[in-house]
Short mmCIF file of C-alpha atoms in Angstrom, two decimals:
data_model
loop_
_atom_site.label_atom_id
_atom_site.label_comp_id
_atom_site.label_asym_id
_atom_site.label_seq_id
_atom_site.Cartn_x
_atom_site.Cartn_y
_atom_site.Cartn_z
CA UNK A 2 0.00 0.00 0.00
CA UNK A 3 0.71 3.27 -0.62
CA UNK A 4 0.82 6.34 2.19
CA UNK A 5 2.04 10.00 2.19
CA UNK A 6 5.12 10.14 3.65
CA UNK A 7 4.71 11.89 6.91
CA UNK A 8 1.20 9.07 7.34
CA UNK A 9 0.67 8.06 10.80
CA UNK A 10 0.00 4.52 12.06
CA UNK A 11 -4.21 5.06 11.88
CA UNK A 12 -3.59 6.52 8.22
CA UNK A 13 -1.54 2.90 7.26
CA UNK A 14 -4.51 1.12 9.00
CA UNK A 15 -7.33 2.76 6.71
CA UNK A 16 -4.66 2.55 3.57
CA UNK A 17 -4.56 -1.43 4.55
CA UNK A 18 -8.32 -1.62 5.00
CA UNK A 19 -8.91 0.31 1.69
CA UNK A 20 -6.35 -2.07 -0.30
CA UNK A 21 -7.78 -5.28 1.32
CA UNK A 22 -11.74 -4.11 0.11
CA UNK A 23 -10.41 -3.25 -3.03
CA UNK A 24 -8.86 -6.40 -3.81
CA UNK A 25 -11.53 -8.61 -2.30
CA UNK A 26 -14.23 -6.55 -4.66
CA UNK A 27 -11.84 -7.42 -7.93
CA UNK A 28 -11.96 -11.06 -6.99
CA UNK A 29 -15.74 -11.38 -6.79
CA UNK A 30 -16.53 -10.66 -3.70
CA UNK A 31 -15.37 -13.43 -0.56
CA UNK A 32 -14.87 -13.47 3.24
CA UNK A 33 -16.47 -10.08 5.06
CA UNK A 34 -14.00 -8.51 7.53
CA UNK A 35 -14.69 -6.43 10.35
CA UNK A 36 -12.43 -3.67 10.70
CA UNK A 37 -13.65 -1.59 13.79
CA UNK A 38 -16.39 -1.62 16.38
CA UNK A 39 -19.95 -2.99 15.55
CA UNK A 40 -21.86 -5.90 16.38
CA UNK A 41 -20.82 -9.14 14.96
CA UNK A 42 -17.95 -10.26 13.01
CA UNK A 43 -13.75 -10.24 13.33
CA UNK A 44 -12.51 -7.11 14.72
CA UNK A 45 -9.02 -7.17 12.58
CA UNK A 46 -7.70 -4.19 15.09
CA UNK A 47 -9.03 -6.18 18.39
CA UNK A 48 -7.23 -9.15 17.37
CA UNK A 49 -3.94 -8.23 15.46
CA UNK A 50 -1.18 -5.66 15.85
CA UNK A 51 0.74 -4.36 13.28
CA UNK A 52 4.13 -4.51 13.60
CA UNK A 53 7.59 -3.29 12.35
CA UNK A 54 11.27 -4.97 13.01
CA UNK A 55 9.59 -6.57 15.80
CA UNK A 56 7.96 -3.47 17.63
CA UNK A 57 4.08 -3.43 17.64
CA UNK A 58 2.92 -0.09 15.93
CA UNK A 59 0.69 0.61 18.98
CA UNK A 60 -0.03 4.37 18.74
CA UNK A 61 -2.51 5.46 16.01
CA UNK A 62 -1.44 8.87 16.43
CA UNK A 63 2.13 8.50 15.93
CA UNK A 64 4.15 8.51 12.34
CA UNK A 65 4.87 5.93 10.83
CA UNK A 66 8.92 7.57 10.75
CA UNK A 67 8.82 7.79 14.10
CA UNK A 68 9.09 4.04 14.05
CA UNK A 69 11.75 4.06 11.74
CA UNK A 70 9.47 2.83 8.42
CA UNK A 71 10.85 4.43 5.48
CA UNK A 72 9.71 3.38 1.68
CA UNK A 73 9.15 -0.28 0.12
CA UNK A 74 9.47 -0.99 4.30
CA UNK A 75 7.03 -3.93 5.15
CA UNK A 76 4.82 -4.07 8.12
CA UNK A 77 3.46 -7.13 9.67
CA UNK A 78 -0.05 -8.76 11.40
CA UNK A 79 0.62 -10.56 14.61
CA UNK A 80 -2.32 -12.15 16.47
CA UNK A 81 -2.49 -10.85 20.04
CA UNK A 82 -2.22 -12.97 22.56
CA UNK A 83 -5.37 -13.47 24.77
CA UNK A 84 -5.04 -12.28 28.38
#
């Protein structure tokens, strides 16, 4: 996916969401993800993190550079753990 350079983490999160719609839609449809709050369904942000050389990318508010993530970087989905 594709972000502006100075994106923060919630801004790579909706750029994610928008890319995975998107390519679900060219493929006819398939399996309907929950991205955020509402009844029913997989809550993708309640059950993975996104992460980046092994740190979790846990502050929607912070840039993306402030993690170090520079171009062609690649972020990750990790399950959380249950408590």
């Amino acid at each position: 996916v594709v972000v502006v350079q100075n994106a923060s983490v919630l801004e790579l999160k909706k750029a994610l969401r928008r890319h995975v719609q998107l390519r679900q839609a060219r493929q006819g449809g398939g399996q309907h993800l929950s991205w955020g709050a509402g009844p029913g369904g997989k809550y993708i942000w309640r059950t993975y993190h996104l992460t980046y050389a092994g740190e979790k990318l846990a502050d929607d508010r912070k840039k993306l550079r402030e993690y170090g993530i520079r171009n062609r970087d690649e972020v990750s989905f990790i399950k959380k753990l249950r408590k």
